[in-house]
Coordinates of C-alpha atoms and ligand atoms in Angstrom, one line a residue:
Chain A
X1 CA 45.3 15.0 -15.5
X2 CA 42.5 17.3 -14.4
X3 CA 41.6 20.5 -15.0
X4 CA 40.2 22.8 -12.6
X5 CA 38.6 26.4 -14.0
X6 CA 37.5 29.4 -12.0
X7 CA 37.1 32.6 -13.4
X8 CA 39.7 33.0 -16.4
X9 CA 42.2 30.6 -13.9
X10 CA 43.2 27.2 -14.6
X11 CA 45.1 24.6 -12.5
X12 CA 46.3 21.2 -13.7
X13 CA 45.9 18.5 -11.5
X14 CA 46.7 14.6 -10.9
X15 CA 43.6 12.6 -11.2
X16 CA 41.8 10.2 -8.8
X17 CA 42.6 12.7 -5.7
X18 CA 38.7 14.4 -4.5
X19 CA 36.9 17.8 -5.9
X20 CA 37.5 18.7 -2.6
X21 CA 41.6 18.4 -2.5
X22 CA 41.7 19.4 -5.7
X23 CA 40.4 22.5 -4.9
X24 CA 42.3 22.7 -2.0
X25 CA 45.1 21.9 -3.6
X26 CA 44.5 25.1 -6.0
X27 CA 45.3 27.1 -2.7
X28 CA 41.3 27.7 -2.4
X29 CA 38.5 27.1 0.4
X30 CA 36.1 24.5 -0.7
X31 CA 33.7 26.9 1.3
X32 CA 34.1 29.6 -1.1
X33 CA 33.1 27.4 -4.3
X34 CA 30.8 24.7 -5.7
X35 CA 32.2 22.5 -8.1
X36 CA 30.5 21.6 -11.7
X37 CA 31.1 18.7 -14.3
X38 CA 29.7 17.9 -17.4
X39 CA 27.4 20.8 -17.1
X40 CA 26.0 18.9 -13.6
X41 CA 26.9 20.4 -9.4
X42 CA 29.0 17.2 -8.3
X43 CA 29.6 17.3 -4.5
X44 CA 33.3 17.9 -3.1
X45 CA 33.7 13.7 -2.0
X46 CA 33.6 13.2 -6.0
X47 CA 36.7 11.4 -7.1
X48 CA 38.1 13.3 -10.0
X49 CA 39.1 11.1 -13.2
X50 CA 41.6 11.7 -15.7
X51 CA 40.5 14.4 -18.3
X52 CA 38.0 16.0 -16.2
X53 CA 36.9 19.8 -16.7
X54 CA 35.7 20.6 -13.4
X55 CA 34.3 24.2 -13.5
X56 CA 34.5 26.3 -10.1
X57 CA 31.9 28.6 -9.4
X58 CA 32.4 31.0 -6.6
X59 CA 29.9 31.8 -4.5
X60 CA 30.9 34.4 -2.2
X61 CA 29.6 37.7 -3.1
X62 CA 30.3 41.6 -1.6
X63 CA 26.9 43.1 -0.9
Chain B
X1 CA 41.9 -0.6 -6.3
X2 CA 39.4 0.8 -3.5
X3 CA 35.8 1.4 -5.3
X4 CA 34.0 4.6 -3.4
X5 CA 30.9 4.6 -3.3
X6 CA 30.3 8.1 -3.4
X7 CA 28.3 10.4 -1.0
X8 CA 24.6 9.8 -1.8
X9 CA 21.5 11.8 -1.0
X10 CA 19.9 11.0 2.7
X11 CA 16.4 10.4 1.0
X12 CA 16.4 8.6 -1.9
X13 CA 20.4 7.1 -2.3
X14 CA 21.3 8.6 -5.8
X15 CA 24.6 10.6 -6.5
X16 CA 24.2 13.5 -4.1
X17 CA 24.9 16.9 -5.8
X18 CA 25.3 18.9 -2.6
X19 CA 27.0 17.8 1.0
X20 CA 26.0 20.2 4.3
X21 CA 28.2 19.3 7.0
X22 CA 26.5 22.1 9.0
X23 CA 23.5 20.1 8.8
X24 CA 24.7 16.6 8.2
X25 CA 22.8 16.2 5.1
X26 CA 23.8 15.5 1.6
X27 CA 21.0 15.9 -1.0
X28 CA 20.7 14.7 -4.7
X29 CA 19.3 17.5 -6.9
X30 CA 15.4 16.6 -6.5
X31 CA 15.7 16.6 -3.0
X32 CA 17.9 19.6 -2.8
X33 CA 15.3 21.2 -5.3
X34 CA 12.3 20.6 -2.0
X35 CA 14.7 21.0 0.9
X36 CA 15.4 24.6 -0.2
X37 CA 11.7 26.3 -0.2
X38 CA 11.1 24.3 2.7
X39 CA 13.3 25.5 5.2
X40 CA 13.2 29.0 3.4
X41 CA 9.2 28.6 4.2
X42 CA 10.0 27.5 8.3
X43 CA 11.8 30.7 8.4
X44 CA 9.5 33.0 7.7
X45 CA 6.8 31.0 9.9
X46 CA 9.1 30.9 12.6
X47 CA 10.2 34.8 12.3
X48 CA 6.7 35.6 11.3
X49 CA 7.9 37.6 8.3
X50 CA 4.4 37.7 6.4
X51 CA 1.3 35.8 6.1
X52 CA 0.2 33.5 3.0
X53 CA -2.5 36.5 2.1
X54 CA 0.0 39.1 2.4
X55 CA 1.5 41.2 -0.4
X56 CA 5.0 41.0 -0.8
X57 CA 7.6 43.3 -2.8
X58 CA 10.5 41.2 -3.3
X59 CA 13.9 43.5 -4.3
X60 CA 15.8 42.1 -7.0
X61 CA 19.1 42.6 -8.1
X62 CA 19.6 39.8 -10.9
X63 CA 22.1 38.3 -8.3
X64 CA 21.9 34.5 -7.1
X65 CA 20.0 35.4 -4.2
X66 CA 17.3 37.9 -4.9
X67 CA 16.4 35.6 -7.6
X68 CA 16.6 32.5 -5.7
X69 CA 14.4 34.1 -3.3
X70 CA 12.0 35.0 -6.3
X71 CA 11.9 32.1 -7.2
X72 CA 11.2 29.9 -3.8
X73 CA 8.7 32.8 -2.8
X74 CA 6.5 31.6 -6.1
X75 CA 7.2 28.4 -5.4
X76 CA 5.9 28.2 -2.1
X77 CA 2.7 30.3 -3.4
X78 CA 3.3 34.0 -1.9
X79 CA 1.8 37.0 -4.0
X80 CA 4.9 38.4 -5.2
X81 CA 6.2 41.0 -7.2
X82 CA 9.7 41.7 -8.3
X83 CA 11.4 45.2 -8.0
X84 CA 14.2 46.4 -10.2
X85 CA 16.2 49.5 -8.9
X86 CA 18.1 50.8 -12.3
X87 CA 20.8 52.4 -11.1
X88 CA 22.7 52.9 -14.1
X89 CA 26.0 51.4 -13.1
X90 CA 27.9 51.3 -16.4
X91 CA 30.8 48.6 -17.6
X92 CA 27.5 46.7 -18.7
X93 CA 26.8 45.6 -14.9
X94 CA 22.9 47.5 -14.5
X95 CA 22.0 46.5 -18.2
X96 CA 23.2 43.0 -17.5
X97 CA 21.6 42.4 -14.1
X98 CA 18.2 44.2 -15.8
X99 CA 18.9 41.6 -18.6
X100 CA 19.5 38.8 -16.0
X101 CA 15.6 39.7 -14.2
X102 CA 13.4 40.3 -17.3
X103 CA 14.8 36.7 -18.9
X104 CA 13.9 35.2 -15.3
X105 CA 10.5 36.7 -15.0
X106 CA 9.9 35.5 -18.7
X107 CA 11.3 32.4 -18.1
X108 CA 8.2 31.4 -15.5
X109 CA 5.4 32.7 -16.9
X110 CA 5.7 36.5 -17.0
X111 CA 6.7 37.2 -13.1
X112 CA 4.9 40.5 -12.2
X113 CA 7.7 42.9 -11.9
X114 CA 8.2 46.8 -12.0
X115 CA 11.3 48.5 -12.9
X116 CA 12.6 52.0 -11.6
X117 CA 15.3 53.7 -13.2
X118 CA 17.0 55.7 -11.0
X119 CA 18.1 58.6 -13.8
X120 CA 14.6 58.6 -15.4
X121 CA 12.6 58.9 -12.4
X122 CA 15.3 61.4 -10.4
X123 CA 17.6 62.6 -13.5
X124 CA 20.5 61.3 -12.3
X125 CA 22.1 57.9 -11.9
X126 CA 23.9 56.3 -8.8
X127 CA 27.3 57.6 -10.6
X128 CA 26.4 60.8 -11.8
X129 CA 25.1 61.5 -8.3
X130 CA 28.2 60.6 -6.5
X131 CA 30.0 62.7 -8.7
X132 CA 28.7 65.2 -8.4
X133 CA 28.4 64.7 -4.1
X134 CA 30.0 67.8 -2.8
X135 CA 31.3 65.9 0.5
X136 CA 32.6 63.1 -1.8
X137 CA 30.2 60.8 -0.2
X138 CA 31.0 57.1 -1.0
X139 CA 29.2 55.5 -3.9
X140 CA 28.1 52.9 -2.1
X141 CA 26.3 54.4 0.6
X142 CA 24.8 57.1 -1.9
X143 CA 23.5 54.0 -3.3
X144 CA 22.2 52.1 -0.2
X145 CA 20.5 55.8 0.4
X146 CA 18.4 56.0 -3.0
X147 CA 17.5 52.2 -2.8
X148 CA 16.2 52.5 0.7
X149 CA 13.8 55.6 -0.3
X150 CA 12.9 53.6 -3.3
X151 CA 11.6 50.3 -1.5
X152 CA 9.8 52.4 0.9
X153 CA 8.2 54.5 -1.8
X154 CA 6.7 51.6 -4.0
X155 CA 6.1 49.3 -0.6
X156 CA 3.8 52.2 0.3
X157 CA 2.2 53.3 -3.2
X158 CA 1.6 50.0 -3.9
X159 CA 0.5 49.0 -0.3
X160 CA 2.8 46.2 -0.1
X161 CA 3.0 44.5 3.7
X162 CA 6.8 43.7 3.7
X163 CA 10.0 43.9 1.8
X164 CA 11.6 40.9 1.3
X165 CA 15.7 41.1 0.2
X166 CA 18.0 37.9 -0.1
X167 CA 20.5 38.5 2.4
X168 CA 22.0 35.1 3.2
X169 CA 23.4 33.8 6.7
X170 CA 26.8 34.4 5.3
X171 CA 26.2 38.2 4.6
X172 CA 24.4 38.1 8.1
X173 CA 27.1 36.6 10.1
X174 CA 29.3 38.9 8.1
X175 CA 27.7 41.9 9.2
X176 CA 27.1 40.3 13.1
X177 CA 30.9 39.8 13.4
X178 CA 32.2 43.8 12.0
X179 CA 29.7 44.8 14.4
X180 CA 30.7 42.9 17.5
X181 CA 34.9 43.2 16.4
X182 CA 33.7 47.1 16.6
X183 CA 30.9 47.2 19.0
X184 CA 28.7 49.1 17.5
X185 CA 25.7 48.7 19.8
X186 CA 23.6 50.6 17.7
X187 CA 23.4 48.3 14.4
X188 CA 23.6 45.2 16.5
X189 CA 20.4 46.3 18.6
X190 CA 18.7 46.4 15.1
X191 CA 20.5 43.4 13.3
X192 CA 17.5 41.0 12.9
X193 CA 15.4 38.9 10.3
X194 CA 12.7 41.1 10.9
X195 CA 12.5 45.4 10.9
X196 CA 8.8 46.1 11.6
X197 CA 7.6 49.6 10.4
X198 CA 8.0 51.9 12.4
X199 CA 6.1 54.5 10.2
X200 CA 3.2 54.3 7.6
X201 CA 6.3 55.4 4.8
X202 CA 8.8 52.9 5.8
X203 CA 8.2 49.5 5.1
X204 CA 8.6 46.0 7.3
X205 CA 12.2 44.4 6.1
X206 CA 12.1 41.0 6.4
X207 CA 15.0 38.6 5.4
X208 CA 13.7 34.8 4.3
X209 CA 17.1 33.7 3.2
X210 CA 18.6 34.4 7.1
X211 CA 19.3 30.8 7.5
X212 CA 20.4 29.8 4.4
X213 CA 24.0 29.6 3.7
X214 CA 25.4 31.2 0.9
X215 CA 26.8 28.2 -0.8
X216 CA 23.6 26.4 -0.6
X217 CA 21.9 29.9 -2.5
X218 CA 24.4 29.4 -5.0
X219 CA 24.0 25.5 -5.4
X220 CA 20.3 26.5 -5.7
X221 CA 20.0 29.0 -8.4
X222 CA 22.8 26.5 -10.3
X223 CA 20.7 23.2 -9.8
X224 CA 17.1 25.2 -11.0
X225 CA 18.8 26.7 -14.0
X226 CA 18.5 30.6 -12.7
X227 CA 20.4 32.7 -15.0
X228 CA 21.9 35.3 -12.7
X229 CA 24.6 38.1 -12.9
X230 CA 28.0 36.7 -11.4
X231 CA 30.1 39.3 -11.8
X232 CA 30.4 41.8 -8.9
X233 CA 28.7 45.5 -8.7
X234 CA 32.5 47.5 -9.8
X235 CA 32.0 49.5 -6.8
X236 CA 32.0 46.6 -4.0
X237 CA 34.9 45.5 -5.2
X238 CA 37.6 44.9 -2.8
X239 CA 33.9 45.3 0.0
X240 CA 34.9 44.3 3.6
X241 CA 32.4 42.0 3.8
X242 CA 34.4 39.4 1.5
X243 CA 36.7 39.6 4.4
X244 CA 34.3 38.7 7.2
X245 CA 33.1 36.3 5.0
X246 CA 36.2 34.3 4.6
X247 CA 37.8 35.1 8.4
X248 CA 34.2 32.5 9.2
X249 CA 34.6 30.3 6.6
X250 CA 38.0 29.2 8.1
X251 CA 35.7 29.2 11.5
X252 CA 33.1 26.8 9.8
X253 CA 35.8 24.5 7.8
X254 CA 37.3 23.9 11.8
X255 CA 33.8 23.8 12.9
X256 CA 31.0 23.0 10.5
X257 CA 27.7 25.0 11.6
X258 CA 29.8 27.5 13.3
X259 CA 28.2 30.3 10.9
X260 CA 24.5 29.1 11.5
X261 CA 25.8 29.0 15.7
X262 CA 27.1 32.6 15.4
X263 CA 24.5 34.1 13.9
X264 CA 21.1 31.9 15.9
X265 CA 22.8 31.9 19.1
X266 CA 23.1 35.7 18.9
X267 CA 19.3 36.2 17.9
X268 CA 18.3 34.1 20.7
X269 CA 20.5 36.1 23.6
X270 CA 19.2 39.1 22.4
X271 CA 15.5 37.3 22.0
X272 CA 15.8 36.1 26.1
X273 CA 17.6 39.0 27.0
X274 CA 20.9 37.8 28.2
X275 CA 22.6 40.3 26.1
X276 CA 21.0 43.5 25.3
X277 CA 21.2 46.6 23.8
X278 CA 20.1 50.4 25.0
X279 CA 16.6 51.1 23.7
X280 CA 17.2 54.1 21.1
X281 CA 15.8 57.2 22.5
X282 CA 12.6 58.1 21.3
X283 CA 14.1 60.9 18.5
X284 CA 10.9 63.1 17.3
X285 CA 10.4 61.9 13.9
X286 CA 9.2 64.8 11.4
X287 CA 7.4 64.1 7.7
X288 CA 9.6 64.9 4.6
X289 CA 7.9 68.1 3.0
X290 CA 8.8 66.2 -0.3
X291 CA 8.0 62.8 -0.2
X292 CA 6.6 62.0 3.1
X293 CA 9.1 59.5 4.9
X294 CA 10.3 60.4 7.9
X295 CA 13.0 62.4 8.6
X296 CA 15.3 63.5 12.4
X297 CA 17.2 66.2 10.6
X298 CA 15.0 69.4 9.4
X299 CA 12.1 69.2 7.1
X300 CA 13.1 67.2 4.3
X301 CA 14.7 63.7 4.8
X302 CA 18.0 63.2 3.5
X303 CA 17.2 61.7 0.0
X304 CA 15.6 64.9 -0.9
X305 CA 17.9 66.7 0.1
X306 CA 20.5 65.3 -1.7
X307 CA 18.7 66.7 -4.6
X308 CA 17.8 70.0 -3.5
X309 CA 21.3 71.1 -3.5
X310 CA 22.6 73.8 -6.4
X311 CA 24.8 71.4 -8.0
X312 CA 22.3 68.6 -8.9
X313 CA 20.1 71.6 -10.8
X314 CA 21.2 69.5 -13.6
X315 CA 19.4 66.7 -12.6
X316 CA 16.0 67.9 -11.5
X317 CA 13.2 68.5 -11.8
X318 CA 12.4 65.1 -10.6
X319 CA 9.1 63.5 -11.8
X320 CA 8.3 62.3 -8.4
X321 CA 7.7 65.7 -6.8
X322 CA 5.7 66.9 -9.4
X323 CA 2.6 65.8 -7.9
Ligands
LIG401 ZN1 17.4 12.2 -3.4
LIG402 ZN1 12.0 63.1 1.4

């Protein structure tokens, strides 16, 4: 499994599926977020593997 | 099993840490780390925001991109300085965001940066002074009010030749499309990278980050390690613009560059003149008794009045008219 964090949120997730349908598969717009492993930005065609921690930041703001 | 070889960066073929569709580019972090204060640089050539000799006040909230913009400004050798607006917001969000700009202007070398708090310098913070607003004028605006006066007082005192802010295309595009869904003629005849002065007290507003997508601001400030405030102001929470700004995302996931389109291809119909926009009568501008800006209403513009009524006695007197 994966897990996906944004905010104080957490999804579980199959592994091997990309950040990108992972995210979208958390019901949100891989617009609206970058995507961070290990501390590093990983870009959304990244492969997730099994015991990831991917960390969501989002980016859009109010202003 | 199918072995991917993963997206890899256009210049140099390691792991790429960022993919732009809108500009068919995928960057690994060096390269994303030069392509940013590059492009940030052609914008302000190409809008002619300010020259490399001019001074430039940079307005900083501890947010991703008024540091970001700090921070590429340096970079790309301007003579900045940071300013901090203090507006005492409380939950811990104006002590943080101060917190978030003093560790960033430590952080490279001591950063020249001045700091005006709103409730020392006036007697009142952006709270207190909505409170105690008679007409129950929105926080928010009370706010955009006292920040404007504020730019344009230290641009002038301190004879800076533009103000530079870190709006992003996304806030841009954001703003373009509540205009046009409303038609206000008015803001979208002055919607543009560049506000020249149009009096010595009011400052040029320029707008470096115009072309930069707010995801690549954020990938930005993440990549170079800037420590910024994430959480939102309290008060623009639940702000419109979060709406516009996902109503276009949709747009640009069907459509990638279809932000970037929006906002350039509007800039240059207005630029050739294929749309335009009534010239704003000529309304005689008078000098604020007080502080000198200009003013259309009376004597005194309308930051001072706001404190000249009874119930912000409280408040005064303000240092800044003591002069
Ligand atoms: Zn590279
Ligand atoms: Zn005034």
């Amino acid at each position: 499994m994966v897990k996906l964090i944004l905010r104080d949120k957490t999804w579980e997730l199959p592994a091997g599926m990309t950040v990108r349908d992972a995210i979208k598969k958390a019901g949100l717009d891989p617009h609206a977020v970058l995507a961070m492993r290990d501390g590093k930005l990983i870009n959304e065609e990244t492969l997730t593997r099994p015991g990831d921690v991917i960390t969501l930041i989002s980016v859009i703001s109010g202003g | 099993m199918s072995v991917r070889r993963g997206m890899r960066c256009r210049k140099c073929g390691a792991p790429a840490v960022i993919n732009m569709p809108q500009h068919k580019l995928a960057l690994c972090e060096e390269h994303y780390l030069e392509w940013v204060p590059a492009r940030v640089g052609q914008t302000i050539k190409r809008f002619r925001m300010f020259r490399p000799e001019d001074k430039v006040l940079v307005a900083v909230s501890g947010g991703k991109d008024s540091l970001a913009l700090w921070d590429i400004l340096h970079r790309l050798g301007y003579a900045v300085e940071g300013l901090y607006i203090d507006l005492g917001i409380g939950g811990g969000y104006s002590a943080q965001s101060k917190e978030k700009v003093q560790a960033f202007a430590e952080t490279r070398g001591g950063l020249p940066f001045r700091v005006v708090d709103v409730r020392e310098t006036y007697g009142c913070s952006i709270p207190e002074l909505a409170q105690r607003s008679r007409r129950g004028a929105k926080t928010c605006s009370l706010c955009g009010l006292v920040k404007r006066h504020i730019m344009n007082r230290i641009a002038y005192e301190g004879g800076f030749a533009a103000i530079a802010t870190g709006h992003n295309l996304d806030d841009e595009a954001a703003v373009l499309m509540q205009n046009t869904l409303h038609w206000q003629a008015g803001y979208l005849g002055r919607q543009a990278p560049v506000l020249p002065s149009t009096h010595p007290h009011l400052a040029r507003k320029v707008k470096p980050l115009c072309l930069m997508y707010e995801r690549e601001m954020a990938a930005y400030s993440l990549v170079r390690g800037i420590n910024y405030i994430y959480d939102e102001c309290p008060y623009s929470v639940g702000a419109k613009t979060i709406f516009y700004k996902e109503l276009l995302n949709q747009l640009e996931g069907r459509s990638p560059g279809a932000k970037l389109h929006f906002y350039l291809s509007f800039l240059k119909a207005k630029e050739e003149g294929t749309i335009r926009f009534m010239e704003e009568e000529e309304v005689q501008m008078q000098n604020c008794r007080r502080c000198g800006q200009p003013t259309t209403a009376g004597d005194l513009c309308a930051f001072c009045r706001l404190w000249e009524r009874p119930e912000m006695a409280v408040c005064g007197p303000a240092e800044e008219f003591e002069a």
